[in-house]
Short mmCIF file of C-alpha atoms in Angstrom, two decimals:
data_model
loop_
_atom_site.label_atom_id
_atom_site.label_comp_id
_atom_site.label_asym_id
_atom_site.label_seq_id
_atom_site.Cartn_x
_atom_site.Cartn_y
_atom_site.Cartn_z
CA VAL I 1 -132.77 -63.48 -87.16
CA LYS I 2 -132.34 -66.60 -84.89
CA GLU I 3 -135.54 -68.06 -85.71
CA ALA I 4 -134.67 -68.16 -89.43
CA ASN I 5 -130.78 -69.39 -88.67
CA PRO I 6 -130.05 -70.03 -84.73
CA GLU I 7 -126.02 -69.88 -85.84
CA ALA I 8 -126.52 -66.16 -87.46
CA ILE I 9 -124.46 -63.43 -85.57
CA ILE I 10 -126.33 -60.20 -84.63
CA LEU I 11 -123.22 -57.59 -84.46
CA ALA I 12 -124.52 -53.90 -83.05
CA GLU I 13 -123.10 -50.56 -83.31
CA GLN I 14 -123.48 -48.88 -80.08
CA TYR I 15 -122.36 -45.77 -78.49
CA GLY I 16 -122.26 -45.97 -74.90
CA GLU I 17 -123.16 -49.21 -72.63
CA SER I 18 -123.91 -52.57 -74.31
CA LYS I 19 -124.28 -55.16 -71.63
CA PRO I 20 -128.05 -54.73 -71.34
CA TRP I 21 -128.32 -55.74 -74.62
CA LEU I 22 -125.82 -58.58 -74.65
CA LEU I 23 -127.44 -60.74 -72.19
CA GLY I 24 -127.87 -63.79 -74.61
CA ASP I 25 -131.37 -63.34 -75.81
CA GLN I 26 -130.90 -59.76 -78.08
CA TRP I 27 -127.23 -59.06 -79.65
CA ASP I 28 -124.51 -61.17 -79.85
CA THR I 29 -121.62 -58.69 -79.91
CA VAL I 30 -120.73 -54.62 -80.88
CA MET I 31 -118.37 -53.07 -82.69
CA ASN I 32 -115.69 -52.54 -79.94
CA TYR I 33 -114.96 -48.76 -79.44
CA ASP I 34 -115.38 -48.23 -75.91
CA ALA I 35 -113.24 -51.04 -75.15
CA PHE I 36 -110.59 -51.11 -77.78
CA MET I 37 -110.64 -48.51 -80.63
CA GLU I 38 -110.71 -45.37 -78.40
CA PRO I 39 -108.35 -46.85 -75.37
CA VAL I 40 -105.83 -47.60 -78.07
CA THR I 41 -106.36 -45.00 -80.31
CA TYR I 42 -105.50 -42.64 -76.96
CA PHE I 43 -102.41 -44.46 -75.59
CA LEU I 44 -100.65 -44.67 -79.14
CA THR I 45 -101.52 -41.34 -80.38
CA GLY I 46 -103.25 -39.23 -78.12
CA MET I 47 -105.82 -38.43 -80.71
CA GLU I 48 -109.81 -38.52 -80.36
CA LYS I 49 -110.93 -41.03 -83.00
CA HIS I 50 -112.24 -38.71 -85.50
CA SER I 51 -109.67 -36.40 -85.16
CA ASP I 52 -111.47 -33.62 -83.49
CA GLU I 53 -108.42 -33.48 -80.69
CA TYR I 54 -105.70 -34.30 -79.01
CA HIS I 55 -104.81 -35.27 -75.47
CA PRO I 56 -101.00 -35.38 -74.96
CA GLU I 57 -101.80 -36.26 -71.29
CA LEU I 58 -103.51 -39.72 -72.48
CA GLU I 59 -100.78 -40.80 -74.97
CA GLY I 60 -98.16 -43.04 -73.71
CA ASN I 61 -100.32 -43.17 -70.40
CA GLY I 62 -100.12 -47.04 -70.08
CA ASP I 63 -101.83 -46.58 -66.54
CA GLN I 64 -105.07 -44.81 -67.96
CA PHE I 65 -105.16 -47.46 -71.09
CA TRP I 66 -105.60 -50.31 -68.31
CA ARG I 67 -108.01 -48.26 -66.24
CA SER I 68 -110.36 -47.11 -69.37
CA LEU I 69 -109.83 -50.58 -71.01
CA LEU I 70 -110.84 -52.54 -68.17
CA SER I 71 -113.31 -50.50 -66.72
CA GLU I 72 -115.01 -50.52 -70.57
CA ILE I 73 -114.60 -54.26 -70.46
CA GLU I 74 -116.84 -54.58 -67.09
CA LYS I 75 -119.21 -52.00 -68.05
CA ASN I 76 -120.06 -53.18 -71.58
CA PHE I 77 -118.98 -57.05 -72.08
CA THR I 78 -119.96 -60.30 -71.11
CA VAL I 79 -117.01 -62.53 -71.91
CA PRO I 80 -118.52 -63.87 -75.07
CA SER I 81 -119.39 -60.88 -76.25
CA LEU I 82 -115.78 -59.63 -75.60
CA TYR I 83 -113.86 -62.42 -77.13
CA THR I 84 -116.32 -61.45 -80.45
CA ALA I 85 -116.37 -57.72 -80.23
CA MET I 86 -115.34 -56.18 -83.60
CA ASN I 87 -112.03 -54.78 -83.16
CA GLU I 88 -111.32 -52.03 -85.10
CA LEU I 89 -108.72 -49.10 -85.81
CA SER I 90 -110.72 -47.55 -88.67
CA ASN I 91 -113.85 -47.46 -90.11
CA HIS I 92 -116.82 -45.46 -92.02
CA ASP I 93 -117.12 -43.29 -89.35
CA HIS I 94 -114.01 -42.27 -87.58
CA SER I 95 -110.65 -41.08 -89.20
CA ARG I 96 -108.10 -43.78 -90.74
CA PHE I 97 -105.76 -44.84 -87.64
CA LEU I 98 -102.45 -43.89 -89.59
CA THR I 99 -104.00 -40.34 -90.00
CA ARG I 100 -104.39 -40.10 -86.32
CA THR I 101 -100.62 -41.06 -85.67
CA ASN I 102 -99.77 -37.52 -87.41
CA HIS I 103 -101.79 -35.40 -84.45
CA LEU I 104 -103.64 -33.12 -87.21
CA VAL I 105 -106.97 -31.99 -85.44
CA GLY I 106 -109.16 -31.17 -87.55
CA ARG I 107 -111.42 -32.30 -90.64
CA SER I 108 -110.87 -32.59 -94.67
CA ALA I 109 -113.09 -29.32 -95.53
CA GLU I 110 -110.54 -27.36 -93.25
CA LEU I 111 -106.95 -29.02 -93.28
CA THR I 112 -107.54 -30.73 -96.79
CA PRO I 113 -107.26 -34.50 -97.88
CA GLN I 114 -103.64 -34.36 -98.74
CA ALA I 115 -103.07 -33.26 -95.27
CA ALA I 116 -104.20 -36.96 -94.01
CA SER I 117 -101.22 -38.46 -95.28
CA ARG I 118 -98.52 -35.92 -93.63
CA SER I 119 -96.17 -36.85 -91.17
CA VAL I 120 -98.01 -39.95 -90.42
CA ARG I 121 -96.16 -42.72 -88.16
CA MET I 122 -95.72 -46.30 -89.84
CA ASP I 123 -94.39 -47.70 -86.67
CA ILE I 124 -96.86 -46.53 -84.52
CA LEU I 125 -99.68 -48.21 -87.02
CA ARG I 126 -97.52 -51.56 -86.45
CA GLN I 127 -98.03 -51.06 -82.76
CA ALA I 128 -101.68 -50.69 -82.75
CA VAL I 129 -102.06 -53.58 -85.22
CA LEU I 130 -100.26 -55.71 -83.34
CA MET I 131 -102.25 -54.69 -80.04
CA GLN I 132 -105.68 -55.30 -82.57
CA PHE I 133 -104.38 -59.04 -83.07
CA THR I 134 -103.61 -59.68 -79.53
CA LEU I 135 -106.15 -58.06 -76.95
CA PRO I 136 -109.61 -60.04 -76.45
CA GLY I 137 -111.81 -59.50 -79.42
CA ALA I 138 -112.12 -60.44 -83.38
CA PRO I 139 -109.69 -58.26 -85.19
CA THR I 140 -111.50 -56.23 -87.80
CA ILE I 141 -109.74 -54.82 -90.53
CA TYR I 142 -111.15 -51.74 -92.30
CA TYR I 143 -110.28 -52.12 -96.11
CA GLY I 144 -107.17 -49.93 -97.08
CA ASP I 145 -105.73 -50.03 -93.44
CA GLU I 146 -103.53 -52.84 -94.64
CA ALA I 147 -102.21 -51.22 -97.59
CA GLY I 148 -101.71 -47.94 -95.56
CA LEU I 149 -104.53 -45.80 -96.51
CA CYS I 150 -104.68 -42.22 -94.84
CA GLY I 151 -108.08 -39.98 -94.36
CA PHE I 152 -109.80 -38.15 -91.93
CA THR I 153 -113.29 -38.44 -90.96
CA ASP I 154 -116.11 -39.27 -92.94
CA PRO I 155 -116.54 -38.82 -96.06
CA ASP I 156 -112.49 -39.03 -96.36
CA ASN I 157 -112.28 -42.21 -94.81
CA ARG I 158 -114.45 -43.73 -97.27
CA ARG I 159 -111.29 -43.36 -100.16
CA THR I 160 -111.04 -45.90 -103.27
CA TYR I 161 -108.54 -48.89 -102.25
CA PRO I 162 -104.96 -47.48 -102.83
CA TRP I 163 -104.59 -50.00 -106.09
CA GLY I 164 -100.75 -50.21 -107.38
CA LYS I 165 -99.98 -47.99 -104.55
CA GLU I 166 -99.96 -50.23 -101.83
CA ASP I 167 -97.90 -50.93 -98.63
CA HIS I 168 -96.56 -54.16 -99.54
CA GLU I 169 -94.52 -54.23 -96.14
CA LEU I 170 -97.19 -53.47 -94.77
CA ILE I 171 -99.69 -55.95 -96.61
CA ALA I 172 -97.29 -58.91 -95.86
CA TYR I 173 -96.98 -57.85 -91.86
CA HIS I 174 -101.21 -57.96 -91.45
CA LYS I 175 -100.48 -61.37 -93.34
CA GLU I 176 -98.01 -62.44 -90.50
CA LEU I 177 -100.06 -61.38 -87.52
CA ILE I 178 -103.19 -62.91 -89.11
CA ARG I 179 -101.06 -66.45 -89.47
CA ILE I 180 -100.15 -65.78 -85.60
CA HIS I 181 -103.79 -65.15 -84.35
CA LYS I 182 -104.93 -68.55 -85.95
CA GLU I 183 -102.06 -70.50 -84.93
CA VAL I 184 -101.89 -69.39 -81.04
CA ALA I 185 -105.36 -70.21 -79.37
CA GLU I 186 -104.80 -68.31 -76.40
CA LEU I 187 -105.14 -64.74 -78.45
CA MET I 188 -108.33 -66.21 -79.46
CA ASN I 189 -109.67 -67.65 -75.83
CA GLY I 190 -107.47 -67.32 -73.68
CA SER I 191 -107.47 -64.59 -70.64
CA LEU I 192 -106.22 -61.61 -70.15
CA ARG I 193 -103.53 -60.29 -67.34
CA ILE I 194 -101.52 -57.32 -66.96
CA VAL I 195 -98.17 -58.03 -66.61
CA HIS I 196 -96.15 -54.63 -66.48
CA SER I 197 -97.26 -50.78 -66.65
CA GLU I 198 -94.90 -48.35 -66.75
CA GLY I 199 -95.86 -44.98 -68.05
CA ALA I 200 -95.16 -45.80 -72.02
CA LEU I 201 -94.31 -48.75 -71.63
CA ILE I 202 -96.76 -51.74 -71.03
CA ALA I 203 -97.04 -55.59 -71.38
CA TYR I 204 -99.68 -58.48 -71.32
CA GLY I 205 -100.51 -61.93 -70.98
CA ARG I 206 -103.17 -63.85 -73.01
CA PHE I 207 -103.06 -67.32 -71.69
CA THR I 208 -104.83 -70.88 -70.88
CA ARG I 209 -103.61 -73.94 -69.73
CA ALA I 210 -101.64 -75.41 -72.77
CA GLY I 211 -100.05 -71.91 -73.68
CA ALA I 212 -98.92 -68.24 -72.56
CA SER I 213 -98.44 -65.27 -74.93
CA LEU I 214 -96.43 -62.21 -73.80
CA ILE I 215 -97.33 -58.67 -75.51
CA VAL I 216 -94.81 -56.14 -74.89
CA ILE I 217 -95.65 -52.23 -76.12
CA ASN I 218 -92.88 -49.68 -75.93
CA ARG I 219 -94.33 -45.97 -76.69
CA ASN I 220 -91.22 -44.94 -75.77
CA SER I 221 -88.76 -43.00 -78.29
CA TYR I 222 -85.88 -44.83 -76.08
CA ALA I 223 -84.80 -48.36 -75.26
CA LEU I 224 -85.26 -50.30 -72.04
CA THR I 225 -84.11 -53.75 -70.00
CA ARG I 226 -86.98 -54.84 -67.63
CA ASP I 227 -87.70 -57.46 -65.95
CA MET I 228 -91.36 -59.16 -67.28
CA PHE I 229 -92.91 -61.47 -64.41
CA VAL I 230 -94.05 -63.95 -66.83
CA LYS I 231 -94.79 -66.90 -63.78
CA MET I 232 -98.09 -65.04 -63.34
CA LEU I 233 -99.27 -66.38 -66.81
CA GLY I 234 -98.49 -70.07 -65.80
CA VAL I 235 -95.17 -70.21 -67.77
CA PRO I 236 -92.65 -72.44 -65.70
CA THR I 237 -89.90 -71.07 -63.71
CA GLU I 238 -87.41 -71.91 -66.04
CA CYS I 239 -87.92 -72.62 -69.24
CA ILE I 240 -87.22 -71.01 -73.03
CA MET I 241 -90.05 -68.43 -74.70
CA ARG I 242 -90.07 -68.11 -78.66
CA ARG I 243 -90.42 -64.54 -80.11
CA LEU I 244 -93.19 -64.80 -82.76
CA ILE I 245 -92.90 -61.16 -84.29
CA ILE I 246 -91.30 -57.58 -83.53
CA SER I 247 -91.81 -54.42 -84.73
CA THR I 248 -89.33 -51.72 -85.06
CA LYS I 249 -88.80 -48.31 -85.80
CA ASP I 250 -87.02 -49.81 -88.95
CA GLY I 251 -89.95 -51.92 -89.84
CA TYR I 252 -90.75 -56.14 -88.82
CA ARG I 253 -89.13 -59.19 -88.22
CA SER I 254 -90.82 -62.69 -87.93
CA GLU I 255 -87.62 -65.42 -87.48
CA PRO I 256 -87.81 -67.31 -84.25
CA VAL I 257 -85.84 -66.25 -81.44
CA LYS I 258 -85.46 -68.02 -77.89
CA GLU I 259 -85.37 -66.07 -74.78
CA GLN I 260 -84.66 -67.32 -71.72
CA VAL I 261 -87.14 -67.40 -68.36
CA SER I 262 -85.44 -67.48 -65.27
CA ASP I 263 -86.67 -67.72 -61.32
CA GLY I 264 -90.24 -67.01 -63.31
CA LEU I 265 -88.69 -64.00 -64.74
CA LEU I 266 -88.28 -62.97 -68.62
CA THR I 267 -84.96 -60.15 -68.93
CA LEU I 268 -86.00 -58.45 -72.37
CA GLN I 269 -84.11 -55.54 -74.06
CA ILE I 270 -86.88 -53.76 -75.53
CA PRO I 271 -86.51 -51.60 -78.82
CA ALA I 272 -87.38 -47.71 -78.97
CA MET I 273 -91.04 -47.74 -80.49
CA SER I 274 -91.53 -51.68 -80.85
CA ALA I 275 -94.22 -54.49 -80.30
CA GLN I 276 -93.62 -57.71 -79.80
CA ILE I 277 -95.21 -61.41 -78.89
CA LEU I 278 -93.30 -63.82 -77.20
CA ARG I 279 -94.49 -67.43 -76.46
CA TYR I 280 -94.75 -70.44 -74.57
CA SER I 281 -96.31 -73.54 -75.72
CA SER I 282 -96.90 -75.89 -72.90
CA VAL I 283 -96.26 -79.80 -73.75
CA ASP I 284 -97.82 -81.41 -71.21
CA HIS I 285 -101.70 -81.94 -71.37
CA LEU I 286 -102.80 -81.40 -67.94
CA THR I 287 -105.93 -80.57 -66.24
CA ALA I 288 -107.19 -77.35 -64.99
CA GLU I 289 -106.24 -78.53 -61.23
CA GLU I 290 -103.23 -79.58 -62.46
CA PHE I 291 -102.17 -76.59 -63.75
CA TRP I 292 -102.82 -74.01 -61.74
CA LYS I 293 -101.66 -76.62 -58.38
CA LYS I 294 -97.96 -77.02 -60.94
CA ASN I 295 -97.55 -73.08 -61.55
CA GLN I 296 -99.32 -71.87 -58.61
CA ILE I 297 -100.76 -68.96 -59.94
CA HIS I 298 -101.53 -65.74 -57.00
CA PHE I 299 -103.41 -62.74 -57.42
CA GLY I 300 -103.17 -59.98 -55.08
CA GLU I 301 -100.34 -57.35 -53.72
CA GLU I 302 -98.65 -58.94 -57.32
CA ASP I 303 -100.80 -57.47 -59.62
CA PRO I 304 -100.42 -53.83 -60.12
CA PHE I 305 -103.97 -53.30 -61.07
CA PRO I 306 -106.30 -55.70 -58.62
CA GLY I 307 -109.11 -57.52 -60.50
CA SER I 308 -106.84 -57.02 -63.79
CA ARG I 309 -107.54 -60.86 -64.82
CA VAL I 310 -110.16 -61.10 -67.97
CA GLY I 311 -111.38 -64.49 -68.59
#
């Protein structure tokens, strides 16, 4: 393949450890089950990716989410293969993510295809999509997910596209996140850092020396107010961060909202069942040495997950 086209990408479907094939002389990357689909699905729904099991102890368990995601990144990826990994919420072999939100265990043969769309949670799907576009990897949409298509595991997950019955608000939400992902460089190639992990509330940063994005996911059914130590992302101690998008129980909004950072802390009122992206964009063109010296980034005792910086 590489002899025919040196720029061709070899993308593999692999269950289990992938790193031996990702050292530069065989595959380029893989379908990211272990460091994306599974940890995101368990954190947001507690469901196994085929809808074969429900694990309530994993639903809303932020610490376990980070342990799983970070250990799988270390075990399975090099940095280039991670940043190009195929981050899917659903695909041809597993139940649709929207169906997993209803906590029904089983398959279409026993539950009927109609059950796949029963009591599904669009707010949880929107949280998952926002994570899909902000965690390291290449966001990959399985056709129909953007339109609200449901389905149990193969073959029910291969239904035809719902022409004329699409969820147009959900499509618009995907388009907005696609736009943000294209415009915000650190979401494509920035480092990853855990900012907060408290039960069903997690926050993480993607950052370069030119900009930093804070992603906050509240899987709780109640609102919270929390201080986020954004200085660890290279954000100045006193500055304005701009909210790019927020999803709540009632839908989403993408009008810009300014939030004040004081003494390196961003105090946020976080709605129930929400997901949001906030960003600081540096106007200064700094060298790497100038950036890290100016912002005095320290790792260690401030880090709730030592070694949790990726990139």
